[in-house]
Structure formats: C-alpha cells, structure tokens
CSV table of C-alpha atoms in Angstrom, one decimal:
chain,number,residue,atom,x,y,z
A,1,THR,CA,15.6,-36.0,-0.3
A,2,THR,CA,14.9,-32.6,-2.0
A,3,LYS,CA,14.5,-34.3,-5.2
A,4,LYS,CA,12.2,-37.0,-3.8
A,5,LEU,CA,9.9,-34.1,-2.2
A,6,MET,CA,9.9,-32.0,-5.4
A,7,GLN,CA,9.2,-34.9,-7.8
A,8,SER,CA,6.1,-33.9,-9.8
A,9,LYS,CA,5.3,-30.9,-7.6
A,10,TRP,CA,4.7,-27.2,-8.0
A,11,LEU,CA,5.8,-25.1,-5.2
A,12,LEU,CA,4.8,-21.5,-5.0
A,13,PHE,CA,6.7,-19.0,-2.7
A,14,VAL,CA,5.1,-15.6,-1.8
A,15,GLY,CA,7.0,-13.3,0.1
A,16,ASP,CA,10.2,-11.2,0.5
A,17,SER,CA,13.9,-11.5,0.5
A,18,SER,CA,14.2,-14.4,3.0
A,19,LEU,CA,11.9,-16.6,0.9
A,20,ARG,CA,13.8,-15.4,-2.2
A,21,MET,CA,16.9,-17.2,-0.8
A,22,ALA,CA,15.0,-20.3,-0.2
A,23,TYR,CA,13.7,-20.1,-3.7
A,24,HIS,CA,17.3,-19.8,-5.2
A,25,LEU,CA,18.6,-22.4,-2.7
A,26,LEU,CA,16.1,-24.8,-3.7
A,27,ILE,CA,16.4,-24.5,-7.5
A,28,SER,CA,20.2,-24.4,-7.4
A,29,SER,CA,20.3,-27.4,-5.3
A,30,LEU,CA,18.4,-29.4,-7.8
A,31,THR,CA,20.0,-27.9,-10.9
A,32,LEU,CA,23.5,-26.8,-9.9
A,33,GLY,CA,24.2,-29.3,-7.1
A,34,TRP,CA,24.4,-26.7,-4.3
A,35,THR,CA,24.6,-28.1,-0.9
A,36,ALA,CA,24.4,-24.7,0.9
A,37,TRP,CA,24.2,-21.1,0.2
A,38,PRO,CA,27.5,-20.2,-1.3
A,39,ARG,CA,29.7,-18.1,1.0
A,40,GLY,CA,29.9,-14.6,0.0
A,41,LEU,CA,27.0,-14.6,-2.4
A,42,PRO,CA,24.6,-11.9,-1.5
A,43,PRO,CA,20.9,-12.7,-0.7
A,44,LYS,CA,19.8,-11.4,-4.2
A,45,GLY,CA,21.1,-14.8,-5.4
A,46,PRO,CA,22.6,-15.8,-8.9
A,47,GLY,CA,21.7,-13.7,-11.9
A,48,SER,CA,20.4,-11.1,-9.7
A,49,GLU,CA,20.9,-8.2,-12.2
A,50,GLN,CA,18.3,-9.8,-14.5
A,51,SER,CA,15.4,-10.3,-11.9
A,52,CYS,CA,12.6,-8.2,-10.8
A,53,LEU,CA,12.9,-10.1,-7.4
A,54,ASN,CA,15.7,-7.7,-6.7
A,55,THR,CA,14.3,-4.3,-8.0
A,56,TYR,CA,10.6,-4.6,-7.4
A,57,ASN,CA,9.7,-3.5,-3.9
A,58,ALA,CA,7.9,-0.8,-1.8
A,59,PHE,CA,10.7,1.8,-2.3
A,60,SER,CA,10.7,1.4,-6.1
A,61,ARG,CA,6.8,1.3,-6.4
A,62,ALA,CA,6.7,4.7,-4.4
A,63,HIS,CA,9.3,6.1,-6.8
A,64,ASP,CA,7.5,5.1,-9.9
A,65,LYS,CA,3.8,4.1,-9.8
A,66,LEU,CA,4.2,2.7,-13.3
A,67,LEU,CA,6.3,-0.1,-11.8
A,68,MET,CA,3.1,-1.4,-9.9
A,69,GLN,CA,2.7,-4.4,-12.2
A,70,GLY,CA,3.7,-7.2,-9.9
A,71,CYS,CA,6.9,-9.3,-9.9
A,72,MET,CA,7.1,-13.0,-10.5
A,73,ALA,CA,9.9,-15.6,-11.4
A,74,ASP,CA,8.8,-19.0,-12.6
A,75,THR,CA,11.2,-21.9,-13.1
A,76,PRO,CA,10.1,-25.2,-14.7
A,77,LEU,CA,12.2,-28.2,-13.7
A,78,PRO,CA,11.6,-30.6,-16.5
A,79,ALA,CA,13.8,-33.3,-15.2
A,80,LEU,CA,11.7,-33.6,-12.2
A,81,ASN,CA,8.3,-32.7,-13.9
A,82,ALA,CA,8.3,-30.1,-11.3
A,83,ARG,CA,8.0,-26.2,-11.1
A,84,VAL,CA,9.2,-23.4,-8.7
A,85,THR,CA,7.6,-20.0,-8.7
A,86,MET,CA,8.3,-17.0,-6.6
A,87,VAL,CA,5.8,-14.0,-6.3
A,88,TRP,CA,7.3,-10.9,-4.6
A,89,VAL,CA,5.3,-9.5,-1.6
A,90,ASP,CA,6.8,-7.2,1.1
A,91,LEU,CA,4.4,-5.0,2.8
A,92,GLY,CA,1.4,-6.6,1.3
A,93,ASP,CA,-0.1,-3.2,0.1
A,94,ASP,CA,0.5,-3.7,-3.7
A,95,PRO,CA,-2.7,-4.3,-5.7
A,96,ALA,CA,-0.8,-5.7,-8.5
A,97,ALA,CA,1.1,-8.1,-6.5
A,98,LEU,CA,-0.9,-11.2,-7.7
A,99,THR,CA,-1.3,-10.0,-11.3
A,100,PRO,CA,1.5,-12.1,-12.9
A,101,LEU,CA,0.5,-15.1,-10.9
A,102,ARG,CA,-3.1,-14.9,-12.3
A,103,ALA,CA,-1.7,-14.6,-15.8
A,104,LEU,CA,0.4,-17.8,-15.3
A,105,LEU,CA,-2.6,-19.7,-13.9
A,106,ASN,CA,-4.8,-18.5,-16.6
A,107,SER,CA,-2.2,-20.1,-19.1
A,108,THR,CA,-2.4,-23.6,-17.6
A,109,GLN,CA,-4.7,-26.1,-16.1
A,110,SER,CA,-2.2,-27.1,-13.3
A,111,ARG,CA,-2.1,-25.6,-9.8
A,112,PRO,CA,0.6,-25.4,-7.2
A,113,HIS,CA,0.5,-28.3,-4.8
A,114,ALA,CA,1.7,-26.0,-2.0
A,115,VAL,CA,1.8,-22.3,-1.3
A,116,VAL,CA,4.5,-20.8,1.0
A,117,LEU,CA,3.8,-17.4,2.4
A,118,GLY,CA,6.5,-15.5,4.2
A,119,MET,CA,6.1,-11.9,5.0
A,120,GLY,CA,6.4,-9.4,7.8
A,121,ALA,CA,10.2,-8.4,7.7
A,122,TRP,CA,9.4,-5.2,5.8
A,123,HIS,CA,6.8,-4.3,8.4
A,124,ALA,CA,9.2,-5.1,11.3
A,125,MET,CA,11.7,-2.8,9.8
A,126,TRP,CA,9.8,0.0,8.1
A,127,LYS,CA,6.3,-0.1,9.4
A,128,PRO,CA,6.4,-1.5,13.0
A,129,GLN,CA,2.7,-1.1,13.9
A,130,SER,CA,1.2,-4.5,14.7
A,131,ASP,CA,-2.3,-3.7,13.5
A,132,ALA,CA,-0.8,-2.7,10.0
A,133,PHE,CA,0.9,-6.3,9.9
A,134,VAL,CA,-2.2,-8.0,11.0
A,135,PHE,CA,-4.2,-6.2,8.3
A,136,SER,CA,-1.8,-6.9,5.5
A,137,LEU,CA,-1.2,-10.4,6.4
A,138,SER,CA,-4.9,-11.4,6.8
A,139,ARG,CA,-5.7,-9.6,3.3
A,140,THR,CA,-2.8,-11.6,1.6
A,141,MET,CA,-4.1,-14.9,3.0
A,142,SER,CA,-7.5,-14.3,2.0
A,143,SER,CA,-6.3,-13.3,-1.5
A,144,LEU,CA,-4.4,-16.5,-1.9
A,145,GLU,CA,-7.3,-18.5,-0.4
A,146,SER,CA,-9.5,-17.0,-3.0
A,147,LEU,CA,-7.2,-17.6,-5.8
A,148,PHE,CA,-6.9,-21.4,-4.9
A,149,ALA,CA,-10.3,-22.0,-3.5
A,150,PRO,CA,-11.4,-25.2,-5.5
A,151,GLN,CA,-8.0,-26.8,-4.7
A,152,LEU,CA,-8.1,-25.9,-1.0
A,153,HIS,CA,-11.5,-27.3,-0.9
A,154,ASN,CA,-10.5,-30.8,-2.0
A,155,GLY,CA,-6.9,-30.6,-0.3
A,156,ALA,CA,-5.1,-30.5,-3.6
A,157,THR,CA,-2.9,-27.4,-2.4
A,158,GLN,CA,-1.3,-27.1,1.0
A,159,LEU,CA,-0.9,-23.5,2.6
A,160,VAL,CA,2.2,-22.9,4.8
A,161,PHE,CA,3.0,-19.6,6.5
A,162,ALA,CA,6.8,-19.5,7.2
A,163,GLY,CA,7.3,-17.3,10.3
A,164,LEU,CA,9.7,-14.5,10.3
A,165,THR,CA,13.5,-15.3,10.7
A,166,HIS,CA,15.7,-13.2,12.7
A,167,CYS,CA,19.4,-13.6,13.8
A,168,ARG,CA,20.6,-12.2,16.9
A,169,ASN,CA,23.4,-9.8,17.8
A,170,ASP,CA,24.3,-8.2,20.9
A,171,SER,CA,22.8,-4.7,20.5
A,172,ALA,CA,19.8,-3.3,22.2
A,173,ALA,CA,18.3,-2.5,18.8
A,174,ALA,CA,18.5,-6.0,17.7
A,175,GLU,CA,16.9,-7.4,21.0
A,176,GLU,CA,14.1,-5.0,20.4
A,177,MET,CA,13.6,-6.2,16.9
A,178,HIS,CA,13.6,-9.9,18.1
A,179,LYS,CA,10.8,-9.2,20.4
A,180,ARG,CA,8.9,-7.5,17.6
A,181,VAL,CA,9.6,-10.7,15.4
A,182,GLU,CA,8.3,-12.9,18.1
A,183,GLN,CA,5.1,-10.8,18.5
A,184,TYR,CA,4.5,-10.9,14.7
A,185,ASN,CA,5.1,-14.7,14.5
A,186,HIS,CA,2.6,-15.1,17.4
A,187,LEU,CA,0.1,-12.7,15.6
A,188,ALA,CA,0.5,-14.7,12.3
A,189,ARG,CA,-0.1,-17.9,13.9
A,190,VAL,CA,-3.3,-16.7,15.5
A,191,ILE,CA,-4.4,-15.3,12.1
A,192,GLY,CA,-3.8,-18.6,10.3
A,193,MET,CA,-5.7,-20.3,13.0
A,194,SER,CA,-8.7,-17.9,12.7
A,195,HIS,CA,-8.9,-18.5,8.8
A,196,ARG,CA,-8.7,-22.2,9.5
A,197,LYS,CA,-11.8,-21.8,12.0
A,198,SER,CA,-13.9,-19.9,9.4
A,199,TRP,CA,-13.3,-22.7,6.8
A,200,LEU,CA,-14.2,-25.6,9.2
A,201,SER,CA,-17.7,-24.1,9.8
A,202,LEU,CA,-18.1,-24.7,6.0
A,203,ALA,CA,-16.3,-28.0,5.6
A,204,HIS,CA,-19.2,-30.2,4.6
A,205,ALA,CA,-20.7,-27.7,2.0
A,206,PRO,CA,-19.9,-28.5,-1.6
A,207,PHE,CA,-17.8,-25.9,-3.3
A,208,THR,CA,-19.4,-23.9,-5.9
A,209,ALA,CA,-17.5,-21.1,-7.8
A,210,GLY,CA,-19.0,-17.8,-7.0
A,211,SER,CA,-20.8,-19.0,-3.8
A,212,ALA,CA,-21.2,-17.0,-0.8
A,213,TYR,CA,-17.8,-18.4,0.7
A,214,GLY,CA,-16.1,-18.4,-2.6
A,215,ALA,CA,-13.5,-15.8,-1.3
A,216,ARG,CA,-12.9,-17.8,1.8
A,217,SER,CA,-12.4,-21.4,0.9
A,218,ALA,CA,-13.9,-24.2,3.0
A,219,TYR,CA,-10.6,-25.9,3.2
A,220,VAL,CA,-11.1,-29.2,5.0
A,221,SER,CA,-7.5,-30.2,5.2
A,222,GLY,CA,-6.5,-28.1,8.1
A,223,GLY,CA,-5.8,-24.5,6.7
A,224,TRP,CA,-2.6,-22.5,7.0
A,225,ARG,CA,0.3,-24.6,8.5
A,226,TYR,CA,2.8,-22.7,10.6
A,227,VAL,CA,6.7,-23.1,10.3
A,228,ASN,CA,8.5,-21.5,13.0
A,229,ARG,CA,11.6,-20.1,11.0
A,230,LEU,CA,12.7,-18.2,14.1
A,231,HIS,CA,13.4,-21.5,15.8
A,232,PHE,CA,16.1,-22.2,13.2
A,233,THR,CA,17.7,-18.6,13.3
A,234,GLU,CA,17.4,-17.0,16.6
A,235,CYS,CA,20.9,-18.2,17.8
A,236,GLU,CA,22.6,-17.5,14.4
A,237,ARG,CA,24.5,-14.6,13.3
A,238,CYS,CA,23.5,-13.6,9.7
A,239,GLU,CA,26.1,-12.9,7.0
A,240,PHE,CA,23.7,-10.5,5.2
A,241,GLY,CA,21.6,-8.9,7.8
A,242,ASP,CA,19.2,-10.0,10.6
A,243,PHE,CA,16.6,-11.6,8.3
A,244,HIS,CA,19.0,-13.4,6.0
A,245,PRO,CA,20.2,-16.7,7.5
A,246,THR,CA,22.6,-18.9,5.5
A,247,GLY,CA,24.4,-22.2,6.0
A,248,SER,CA,22.9,-24.9,7.9
A,249,ALA,CA,20.0,-22.6,9.3
A,250,LEU,CA,18.8,-22.0,5.8
A,251,ASN,CA,19.2,-25.5,4.8
A,252,ARG,CA,16.9,-26.8,7.6
A,253,ILE,CA,14.5,-24.0,7.1
A,254,LEU,CA,14.1,-25.2,3.3
A,255,MET,CA,13.8,-28.8,4.2
A,256,THR,CA,11.2,-28.1,6.9
A,257,LEU,CA,9.2,-26.0,4.4
A,258,LEU,CA,9.3,-28.8,1.8
A,259,ALA,CA,8.4,-31.5,4.4
A,260,CYS,CA,5.5,-29.3,5.7
A,261,SER,CA,4.4,-28.8,2.1
A,262,PHE,CA,4.6,-32.2,0.6
A,263,SER,CA,5.4,-35.0,3.2
A,264,PRO,CA,2.1,-36.9,4.1
A,265,ARG,CA,3.8,-38.1,7.3
A,266,VAL,CA,4.3,-34.6,8.8
A,267,SER,CA,1.3,-33.1,10.6
A,268,SER,CA,0.4,-29.5,11.2
A,269,SER,CA,1.5,-29.7,14.9
A,270,GLN,CA,4.7,-31.3,13.9
A,271,CYS,CA,5.5,-28.5,11.5
A,272,GLU,CA,5.4,-26.0,14.3
A,273,HIS,CA,7.9,-28.0,16.3
A,274,LEU,CA,10.4,-29.5,13.7
C-alpha cells in the first residue's frame, strides 16, 4: 500500500523530530523493508551523525548565527519514480528555514504533490505561549502557500497539517502538557480553516504570478487538511519521549498522512477522523 501511494509522487515533510521519524520510516519501509520503527533505534534515525536534521535547531542557531542557513534532506526513490524531502522547522522563527527548499525548486520543474507540515512541539516545550504558536504557524503556512501558489491554485499540490503528537504518562506535568497539545491542535485546525476561507473568496479568479493574492494562493481544492495525530498517540507510552511514538502508532500515523496526501477516495473530513 505504501508503494502504491508513493508511486510517481513527491512528498515534502516540513517540521520537527516527530515528522523526521515519519520521514525515516517511510524511506526505510520503501528501501530497507522496515515494517515498523526498529526497537531501540533513537528518534534521530539511521545515519543520524551525517544529517543536519539532527544538529540544526533553535538551540544550535542561537549558539552560532552562522548556522542559520536552513536544513533539508532530500531522497529520490528511482524505483518508484518518487521523492521524499524533509525540511527542518521547529519554532518557525528561522528566516533561512526554506532557503534549501527554494534552491531545490529552482533546480527542477517538478513540484511536490503533497506538503505535510508538523510543528508545535518546540513551542509546547520551550515557548508555551499560545499567541507565539499561532503567529509562527500562520506565518509558516503562508510561506508555504506562497511558495507553491500556482500548484495550489490548480490542485496539483495537497496541503496537510499533522497535529501534534503526545504520549501520556501518569505525571501531573504530562497531563498539563497533554492539555496544551490539545489546545495547540485546536488552534492549528482553526488557523488552517481561516486560511482556507481566504482562498475560497478568490477561487474563481485566475492565478497570475505577482498578483494581489500571490502570497495567499486561491487554492480551490480545499486548503489545509488536518490529521489528528494525537488520536493515534494519546493512549500510547513513548519509548523516546512524549512526542515520539513508535510501533503501531507511528505506522498508523504514516499511513494516514499518506492517504490524506494522495488518496482521491479520502476527503478532508475523513482525514480528521481516520
């Protein structure tokens, strides 16, 4: 099923370490025969010492401003005529975050068939003001919309927001964090819907590069889909921290993200309840 969904597709992940695990799981299931995340393998994934996905983050950027050049990993899959790309975004405050992606897009005529955005865990842990999360998420969504405006206008690219994960434990701190995650997921869904409404008002206008709405695409195919990853993880116990589910939970998350990205039989409303 994974191979069928990924055949001749380009999937772009944009987000933090929980999406990084989905990125590694997807590639390794297609190339190494993984059926689940290997027990004991850290969330950094295979080949972690060679990837900026494990070293480029808000802490390293604060330590060395010269590092602010963005981070991307790109994996072509020739056997499937497919591609999987991951762009690191944590707090959404890095002005260079999309720089490597822009360079990649400038080198090819192809564009991703789906963009999966997943962020908020860093806000929940280190910057837990909801208004800061709302601002960062909305700005990141708008940046991606602007980057793929022509494809969004004609329905060639699907946008998906992957809600925050969180695995419960019995501590009071974990319960407080779980409530914060639920709040952030609600806010993310509302933000995605507000972006969708702004496009629908322009749905019948032809797209023109550089037009008045060039930065806010008139996406006529429904806007951001929302996948409730918390639904798959709230009763799990995570091996590698509260935001890193493995096993069957991560498998279900990945398959839901793929279905909501590529399956024509799955509607936006179904994505929220799968």
